[in-house]
CSV table of C-alpha atoms in Angstrom, one decimal:
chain,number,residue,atom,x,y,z
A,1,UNK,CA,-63.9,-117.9,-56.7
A,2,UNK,CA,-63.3,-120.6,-54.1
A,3,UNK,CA,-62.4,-124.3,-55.2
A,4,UNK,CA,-62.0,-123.1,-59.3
A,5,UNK,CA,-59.4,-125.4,-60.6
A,6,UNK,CA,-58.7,-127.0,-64.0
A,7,UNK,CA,-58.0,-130.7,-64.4
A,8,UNK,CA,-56.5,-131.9,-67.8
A,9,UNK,CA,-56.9,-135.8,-69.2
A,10,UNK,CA,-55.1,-137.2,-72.2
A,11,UNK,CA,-53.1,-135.3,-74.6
A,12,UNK,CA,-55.2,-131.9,-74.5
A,13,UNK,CA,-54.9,-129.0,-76.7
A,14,UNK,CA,-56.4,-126.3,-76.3
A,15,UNK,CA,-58.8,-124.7,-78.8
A,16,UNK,CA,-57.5,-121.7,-79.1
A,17,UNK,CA,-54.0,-123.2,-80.1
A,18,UNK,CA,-55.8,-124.0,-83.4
A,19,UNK,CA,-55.3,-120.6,-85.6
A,20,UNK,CA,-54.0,-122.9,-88.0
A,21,UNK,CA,-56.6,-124.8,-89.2
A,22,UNK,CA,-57.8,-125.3,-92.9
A,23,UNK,CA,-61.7,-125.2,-92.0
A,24,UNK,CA,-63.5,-124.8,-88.8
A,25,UNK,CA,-67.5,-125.1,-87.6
A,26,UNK,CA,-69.2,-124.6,-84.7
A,27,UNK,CA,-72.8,-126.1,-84.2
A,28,UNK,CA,-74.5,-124.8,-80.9
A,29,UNK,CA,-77.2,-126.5,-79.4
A,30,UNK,CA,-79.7,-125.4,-76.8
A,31,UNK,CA,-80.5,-128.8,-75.1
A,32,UNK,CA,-83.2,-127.5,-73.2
A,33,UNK,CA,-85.2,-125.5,-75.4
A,34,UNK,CA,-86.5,-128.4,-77.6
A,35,UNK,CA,-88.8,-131.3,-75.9
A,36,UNK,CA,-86.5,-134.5,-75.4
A,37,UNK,CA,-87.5,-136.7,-78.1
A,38,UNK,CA,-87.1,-133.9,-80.8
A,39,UNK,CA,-83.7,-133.0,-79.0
A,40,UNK,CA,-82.8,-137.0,-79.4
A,41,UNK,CA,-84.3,-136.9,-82.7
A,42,UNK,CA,-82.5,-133.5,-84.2
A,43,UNK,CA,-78.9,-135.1,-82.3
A,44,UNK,CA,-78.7,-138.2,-84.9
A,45,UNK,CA,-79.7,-135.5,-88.0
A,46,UNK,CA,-77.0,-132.9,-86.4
A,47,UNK,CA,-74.1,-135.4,-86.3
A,48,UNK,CA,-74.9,-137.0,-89.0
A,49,UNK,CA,-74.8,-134.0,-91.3
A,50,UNK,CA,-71.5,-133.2,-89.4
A,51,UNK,CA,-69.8,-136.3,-91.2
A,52,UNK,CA,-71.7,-135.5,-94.3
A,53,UNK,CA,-71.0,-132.0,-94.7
A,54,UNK,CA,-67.4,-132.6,-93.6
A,55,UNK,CA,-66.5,-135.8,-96.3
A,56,UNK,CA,-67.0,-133.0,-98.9
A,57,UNK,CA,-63.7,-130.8,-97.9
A,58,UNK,CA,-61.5,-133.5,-97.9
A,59,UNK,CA,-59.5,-135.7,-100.2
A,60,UNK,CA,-61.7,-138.7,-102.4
A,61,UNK,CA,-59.8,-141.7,-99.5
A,62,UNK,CA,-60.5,-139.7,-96.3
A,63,UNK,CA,-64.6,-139.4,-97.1
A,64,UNK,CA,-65.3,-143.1,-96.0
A,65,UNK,CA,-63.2,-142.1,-92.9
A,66,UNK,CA,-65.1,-138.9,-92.1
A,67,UNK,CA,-68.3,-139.6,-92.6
A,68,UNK,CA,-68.5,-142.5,-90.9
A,69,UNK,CA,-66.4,-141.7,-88.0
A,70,UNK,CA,-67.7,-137.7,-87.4
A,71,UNK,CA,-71.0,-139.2,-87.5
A,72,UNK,CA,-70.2,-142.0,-85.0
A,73,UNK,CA,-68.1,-139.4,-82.8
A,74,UNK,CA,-70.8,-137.0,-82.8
A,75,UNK,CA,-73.4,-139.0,-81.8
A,76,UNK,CA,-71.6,-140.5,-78.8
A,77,UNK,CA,-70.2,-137.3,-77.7
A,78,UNK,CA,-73.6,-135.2,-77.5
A,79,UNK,CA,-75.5,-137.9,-76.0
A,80,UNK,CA,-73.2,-138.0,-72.9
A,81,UNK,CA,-73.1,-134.4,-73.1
A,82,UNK,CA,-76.9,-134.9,-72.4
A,83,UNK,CA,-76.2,-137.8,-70.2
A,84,UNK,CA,-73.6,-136.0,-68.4
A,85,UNK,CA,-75.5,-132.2,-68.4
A,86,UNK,CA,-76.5,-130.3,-65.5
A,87,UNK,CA,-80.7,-130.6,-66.1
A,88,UNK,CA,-81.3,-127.7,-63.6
A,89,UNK,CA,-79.8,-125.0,-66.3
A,90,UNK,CA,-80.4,-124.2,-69.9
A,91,UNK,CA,-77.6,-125.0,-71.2
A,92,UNK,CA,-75.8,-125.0,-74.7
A,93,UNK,CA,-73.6,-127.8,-76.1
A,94,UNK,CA,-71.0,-126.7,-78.5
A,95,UNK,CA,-69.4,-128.6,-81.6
A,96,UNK,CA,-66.6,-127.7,-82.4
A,97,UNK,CA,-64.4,-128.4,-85.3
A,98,UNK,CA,-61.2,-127.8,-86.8
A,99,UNK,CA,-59.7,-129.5,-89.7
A,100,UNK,CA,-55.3,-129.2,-89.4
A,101,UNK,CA,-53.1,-131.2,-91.4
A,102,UNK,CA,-54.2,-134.6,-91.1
A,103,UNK,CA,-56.1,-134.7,-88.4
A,104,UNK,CA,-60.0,-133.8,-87.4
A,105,UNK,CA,-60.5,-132.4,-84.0
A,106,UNK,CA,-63.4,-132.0,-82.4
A,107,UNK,CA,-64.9,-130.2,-79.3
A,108,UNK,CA,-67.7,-130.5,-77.3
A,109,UNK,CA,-68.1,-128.2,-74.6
A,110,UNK,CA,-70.6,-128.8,-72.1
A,111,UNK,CA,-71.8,-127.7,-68.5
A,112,UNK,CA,-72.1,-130.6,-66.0
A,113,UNK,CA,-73.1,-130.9,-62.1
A,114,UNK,CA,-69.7,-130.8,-59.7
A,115,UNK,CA,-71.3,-134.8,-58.2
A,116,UNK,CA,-70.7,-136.6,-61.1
A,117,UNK,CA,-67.4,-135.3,-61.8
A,118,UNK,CA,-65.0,-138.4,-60.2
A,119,UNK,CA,-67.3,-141.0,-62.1
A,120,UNK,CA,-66.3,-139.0,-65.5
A,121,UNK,CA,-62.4,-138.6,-64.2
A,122,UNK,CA,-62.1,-142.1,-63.4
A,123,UNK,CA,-64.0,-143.2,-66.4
A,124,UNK,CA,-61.6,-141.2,-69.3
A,125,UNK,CA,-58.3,-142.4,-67.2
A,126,UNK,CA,-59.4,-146.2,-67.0
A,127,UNK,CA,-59.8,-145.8,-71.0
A,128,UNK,CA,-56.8,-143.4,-71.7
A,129,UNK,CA,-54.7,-146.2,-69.1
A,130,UNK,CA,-56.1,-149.1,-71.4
A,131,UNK,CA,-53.3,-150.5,-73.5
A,132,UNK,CA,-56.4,-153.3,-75.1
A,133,UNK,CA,-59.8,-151.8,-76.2
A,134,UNK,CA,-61.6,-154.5,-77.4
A,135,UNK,CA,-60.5,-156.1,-74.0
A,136,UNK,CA,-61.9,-153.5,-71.9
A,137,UNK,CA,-65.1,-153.7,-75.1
A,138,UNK,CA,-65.6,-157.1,-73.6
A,139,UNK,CA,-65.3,-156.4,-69.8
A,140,UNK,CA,-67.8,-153.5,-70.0
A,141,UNK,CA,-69.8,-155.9,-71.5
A,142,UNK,CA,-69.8,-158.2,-69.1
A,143,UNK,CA,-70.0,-155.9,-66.5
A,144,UNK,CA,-73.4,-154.0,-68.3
A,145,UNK,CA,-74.7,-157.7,-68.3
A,146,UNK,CA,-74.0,-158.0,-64.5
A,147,UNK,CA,-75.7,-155.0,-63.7
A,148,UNK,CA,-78.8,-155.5,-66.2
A,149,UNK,CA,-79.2,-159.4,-63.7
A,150,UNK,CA,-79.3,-157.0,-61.0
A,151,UNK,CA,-82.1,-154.3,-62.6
A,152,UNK,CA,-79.4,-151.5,-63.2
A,153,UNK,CA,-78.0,-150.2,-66.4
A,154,UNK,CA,-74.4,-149.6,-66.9
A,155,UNK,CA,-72.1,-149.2,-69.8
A,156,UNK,CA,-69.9,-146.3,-70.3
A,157,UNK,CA,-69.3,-147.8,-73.4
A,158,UNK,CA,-69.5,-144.6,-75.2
A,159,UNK,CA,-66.4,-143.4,-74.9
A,160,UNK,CA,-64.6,-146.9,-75.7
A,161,UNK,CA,-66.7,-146.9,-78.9
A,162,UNK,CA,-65.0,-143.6,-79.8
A,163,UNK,CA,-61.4,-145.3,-79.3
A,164,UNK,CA,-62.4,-148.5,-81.2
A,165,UNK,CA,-62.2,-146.0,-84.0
A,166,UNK,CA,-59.0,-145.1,-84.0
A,167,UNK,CA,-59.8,-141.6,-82.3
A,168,UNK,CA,-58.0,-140.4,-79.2
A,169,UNK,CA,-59.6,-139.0,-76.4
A,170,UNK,CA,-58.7,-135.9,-74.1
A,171,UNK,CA,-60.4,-133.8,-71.7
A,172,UNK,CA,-60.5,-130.4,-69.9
A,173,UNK,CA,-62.5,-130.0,-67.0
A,174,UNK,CA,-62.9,-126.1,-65.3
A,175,UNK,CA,-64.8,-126.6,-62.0
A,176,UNK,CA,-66.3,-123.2,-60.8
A,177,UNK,CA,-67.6,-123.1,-57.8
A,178,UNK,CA,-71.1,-125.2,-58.4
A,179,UNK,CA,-70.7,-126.2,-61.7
A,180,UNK,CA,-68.2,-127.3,-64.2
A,181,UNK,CA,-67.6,-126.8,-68.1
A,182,UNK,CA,-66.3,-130.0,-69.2
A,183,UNK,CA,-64.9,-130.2,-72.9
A,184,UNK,CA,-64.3,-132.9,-74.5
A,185,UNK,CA,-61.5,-133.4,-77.4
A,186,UNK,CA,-61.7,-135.8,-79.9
A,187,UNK,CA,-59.3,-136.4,-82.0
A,188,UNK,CA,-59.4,-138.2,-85.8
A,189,UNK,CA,-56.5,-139.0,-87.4
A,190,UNK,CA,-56.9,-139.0,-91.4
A,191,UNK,CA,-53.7,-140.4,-92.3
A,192,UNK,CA,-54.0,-142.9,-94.5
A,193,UNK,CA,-51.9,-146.0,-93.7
B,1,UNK,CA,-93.6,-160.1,-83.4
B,2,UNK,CA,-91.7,-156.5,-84.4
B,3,UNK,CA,-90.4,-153.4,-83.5
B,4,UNK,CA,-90.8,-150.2,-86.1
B,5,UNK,CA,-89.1,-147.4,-84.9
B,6,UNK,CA,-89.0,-143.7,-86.7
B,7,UNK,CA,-85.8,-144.9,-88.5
B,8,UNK,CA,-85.3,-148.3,-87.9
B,9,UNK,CA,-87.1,-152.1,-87.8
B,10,UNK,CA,-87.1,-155.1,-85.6
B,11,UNK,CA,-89.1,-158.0,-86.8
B,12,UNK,CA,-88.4,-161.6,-86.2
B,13,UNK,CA,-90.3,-163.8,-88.2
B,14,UNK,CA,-91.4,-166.1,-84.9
B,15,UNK,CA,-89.4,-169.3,-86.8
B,16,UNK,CA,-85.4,-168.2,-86.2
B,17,UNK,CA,-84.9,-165.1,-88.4
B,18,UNK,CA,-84.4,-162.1,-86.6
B,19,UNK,CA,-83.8,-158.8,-88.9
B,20,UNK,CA,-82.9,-155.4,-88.2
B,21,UNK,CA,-82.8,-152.8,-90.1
B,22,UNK,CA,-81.6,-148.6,-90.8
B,23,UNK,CA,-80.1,-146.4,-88.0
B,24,UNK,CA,-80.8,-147.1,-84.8
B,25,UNK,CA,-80.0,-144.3,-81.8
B,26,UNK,CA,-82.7,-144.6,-79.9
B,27,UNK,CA,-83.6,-142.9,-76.4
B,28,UNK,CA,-82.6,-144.5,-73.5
B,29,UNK,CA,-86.0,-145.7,-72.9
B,30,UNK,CA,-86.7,-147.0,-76.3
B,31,UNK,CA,-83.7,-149.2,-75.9
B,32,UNK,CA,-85.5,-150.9,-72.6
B,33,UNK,CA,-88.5,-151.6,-74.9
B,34,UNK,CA,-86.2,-153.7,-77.4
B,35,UNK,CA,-84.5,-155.4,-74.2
B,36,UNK,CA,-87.8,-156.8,-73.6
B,37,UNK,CA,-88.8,-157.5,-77.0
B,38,UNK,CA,-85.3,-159.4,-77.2
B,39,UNK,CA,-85.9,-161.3,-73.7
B,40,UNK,CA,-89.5,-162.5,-75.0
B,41,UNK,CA,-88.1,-163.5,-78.4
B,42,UNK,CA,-85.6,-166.1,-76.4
B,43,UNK,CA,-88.3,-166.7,-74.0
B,44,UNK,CA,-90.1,-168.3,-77.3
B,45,UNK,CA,-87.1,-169.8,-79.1
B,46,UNK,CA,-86.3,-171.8,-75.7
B,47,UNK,CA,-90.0,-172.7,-75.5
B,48,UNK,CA,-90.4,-173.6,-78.9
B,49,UNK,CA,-86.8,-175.3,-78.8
B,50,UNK,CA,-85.7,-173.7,-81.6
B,51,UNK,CA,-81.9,-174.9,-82.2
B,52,UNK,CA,-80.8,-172.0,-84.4
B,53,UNK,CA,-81.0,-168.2,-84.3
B,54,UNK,CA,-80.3,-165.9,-87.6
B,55,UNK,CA,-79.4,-162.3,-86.9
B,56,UNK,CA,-79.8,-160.0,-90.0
B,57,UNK,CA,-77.7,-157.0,-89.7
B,58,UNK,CA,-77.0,-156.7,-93.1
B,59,UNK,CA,-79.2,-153.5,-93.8
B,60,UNK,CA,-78.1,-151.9,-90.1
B,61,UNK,CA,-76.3,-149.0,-91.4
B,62,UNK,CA,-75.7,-146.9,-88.2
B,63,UNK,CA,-75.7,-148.1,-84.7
B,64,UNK,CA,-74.6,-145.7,-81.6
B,65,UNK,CA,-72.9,-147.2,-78.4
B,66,UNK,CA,-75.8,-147.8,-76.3
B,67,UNK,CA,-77.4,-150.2,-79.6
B,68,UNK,CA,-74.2,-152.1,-79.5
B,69,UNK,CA,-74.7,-152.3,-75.6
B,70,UNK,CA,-78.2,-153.9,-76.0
B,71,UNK,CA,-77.7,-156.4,-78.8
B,72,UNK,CA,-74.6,-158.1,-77.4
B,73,UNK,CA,-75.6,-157.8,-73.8
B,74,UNK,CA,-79.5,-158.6,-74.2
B,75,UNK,CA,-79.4,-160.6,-77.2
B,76,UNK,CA,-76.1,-162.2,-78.2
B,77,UNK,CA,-75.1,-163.1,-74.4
B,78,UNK,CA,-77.9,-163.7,-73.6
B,79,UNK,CA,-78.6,-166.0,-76.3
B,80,UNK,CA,-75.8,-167.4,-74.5
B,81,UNK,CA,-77.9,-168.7,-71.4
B,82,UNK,CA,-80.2,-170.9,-73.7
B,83,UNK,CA,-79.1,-173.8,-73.7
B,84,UNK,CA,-77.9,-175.6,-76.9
B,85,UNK,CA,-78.9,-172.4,-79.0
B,86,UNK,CA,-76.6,-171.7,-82.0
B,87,UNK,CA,-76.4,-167.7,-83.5
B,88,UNK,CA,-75.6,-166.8,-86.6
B,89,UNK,CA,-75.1,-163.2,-87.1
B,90,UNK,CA,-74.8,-162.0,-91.0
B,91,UNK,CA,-72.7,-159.1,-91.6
B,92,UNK,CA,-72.0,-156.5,-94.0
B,93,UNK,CA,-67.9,-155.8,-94.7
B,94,UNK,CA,-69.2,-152.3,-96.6
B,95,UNK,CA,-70.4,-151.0,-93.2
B,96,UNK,CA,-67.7,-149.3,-90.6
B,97,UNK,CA,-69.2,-150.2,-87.1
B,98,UNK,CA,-70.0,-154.2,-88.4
B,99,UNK,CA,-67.1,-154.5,-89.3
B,100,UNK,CA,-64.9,-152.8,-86.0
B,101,UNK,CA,-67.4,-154.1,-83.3
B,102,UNK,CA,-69.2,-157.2,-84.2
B,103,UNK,CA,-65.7,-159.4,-83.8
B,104,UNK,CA,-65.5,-158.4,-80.5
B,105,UNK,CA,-68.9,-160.5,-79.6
B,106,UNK,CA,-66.8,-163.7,-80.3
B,107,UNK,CA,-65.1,-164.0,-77.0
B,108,UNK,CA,-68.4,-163.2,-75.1
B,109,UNK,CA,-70.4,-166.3,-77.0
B,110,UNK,CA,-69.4,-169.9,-77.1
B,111,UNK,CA,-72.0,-171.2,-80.0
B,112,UNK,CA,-72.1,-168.1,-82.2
B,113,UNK,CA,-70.7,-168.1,-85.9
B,114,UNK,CA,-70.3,-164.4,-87.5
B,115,UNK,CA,-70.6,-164.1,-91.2
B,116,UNK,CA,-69.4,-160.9,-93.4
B,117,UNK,CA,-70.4,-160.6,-96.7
């Protein structure tokens, strides 16, 4: 098909290069076929049962740190798959998870419209480029109060919430020739320090 | 004056207490109700020169990006434009995103005194 072509961000790996995990879940979700506010409504319940269900199969010190951080991670990573999703198609979110060593990694794929592509590209490289997160916390703060003085509402803060975790971020974008599947890797380390 | 959402409370007592309360992820439009309820609670504390602000997040278990978005942007900075206003915001050290977010509203606030507990 003309103009397919994969573009890679972070420290990607790729899904199928996980055979060897200890535990692995898929949750699909069909954005579309649910009215919004259920959608919204059934997104907080879905994550949040992700970082319950999860704090269960691992060690007594790594709950705190799944639960709280799946749920977090979730949350922020299906709303912008919402956000970021093509509204002219059905279309399914996936979760997925897999639990390796000490680490928690987790995919959502998602299909987006080709336009808002850059704004995404340029978004996950100024984060994955940042060497201070709280820094660039407080400049998209300032800049969401700049654009709120001038009626508009910006923060692309979900993605630095994600980082201010302590979760790295990666992503995998396969444009076709209309659309694009976008996934999105998060990665949460369970090391204890 | 308050806000009760399906899992989740505003309410400020109208004399410089401001609590709120469960898990808040609200819809993008939801949040724009609370921006205004925020911009007419400031609108009374500057009319009714009220010196100091309290802001109870104690019982604020869960809070998703675009919450943290409109509290420090519509409440703490701007709580920053009235003039002479002091915040205080109490904080729990037993829950995750007080404890990695909320220090980063320092820098953004000159009068504005965090407490964990």
């Amino acid at each position: 098909m003309v103009g397919e072509k994969n573009i890679i961000i972070g420290e990607f790996i790729e899904p199928t290069k996980n055979n060897q995990f200890d535990i692995s879940s898929t949750l699909r979700l069909r954005a579309r076929s649910i009215d919004s506010k259920k959608f919204w409504a059934s997104k907080d319940r879905s994550a949040e049962f992700m970082g319950d269900i999860w704090a269960l199969f691992v060690d007594s010190e790594k709950e705190e740190r799944i639960k709280t951080t799946l749920h977090s991670v979730c949350v922020e990573m299906i709303e912008n798959s919402v956000k970021y999703g093509d509204q002219n198609n059905d279309y399914i979110i996936v979760l997925d998870l897999y639990l390796t060593n000490d680490e928690l990694l987790v995919y959502v794929v998602n299909k987006s419209d080709v336009s808002g592509l850059t704004e995404l590209e340029n978004s996950a490289r100024q984060i994955l480029d940042s060497t201070d997160i709280r820094g660039l916390f407080k400049q998209k703060m300032k800049e969401a109060k700049a654009a709120k003085v001038e009626g508009k509402s910006k923060s692309q803060l979900g993605f630095v919430r994600i980082m201010m975790q302590n979760v790295k971020l990666a992503w995998k974008i396969e444009i076709e020739s209309e659309a694009a599947f976008v996934t999105t890797l998060a990665k949460i380390s369970l090391k204890t320090k | 004056m308050k806000i009760e959402g399906s899992s989740y409370n505003i309410d400020y007592d109208g004399k410089g207490t401001m609590v709120i309360s469960g898990k808040l992820a609200a819809m993008p439009e939801e949040y724009e109700k609370i921006d205004d309820y925020f911009d007419n609670v400031l609108d009374a504390i500057s009319k009714e020169n009220i010196s100091e602000l309290v802001l109870d997040l104690r019982n604020l278990i869960f809070l998703n990006s675009s919450g943290i978005k409109t509290i420090c942007v519509s409440l703490v900075m701007a709580a920053d434009d009235v003039e002479g206003l002091h915040l205080k915001i109490l904080c729990s050290n037993a829950i995750t995103w007080q404890v990695e977010a909320i220090p980063t509203f320092e820098d953004l606030m000159d009068n504005l005194e965090i407490i964990f507990e």
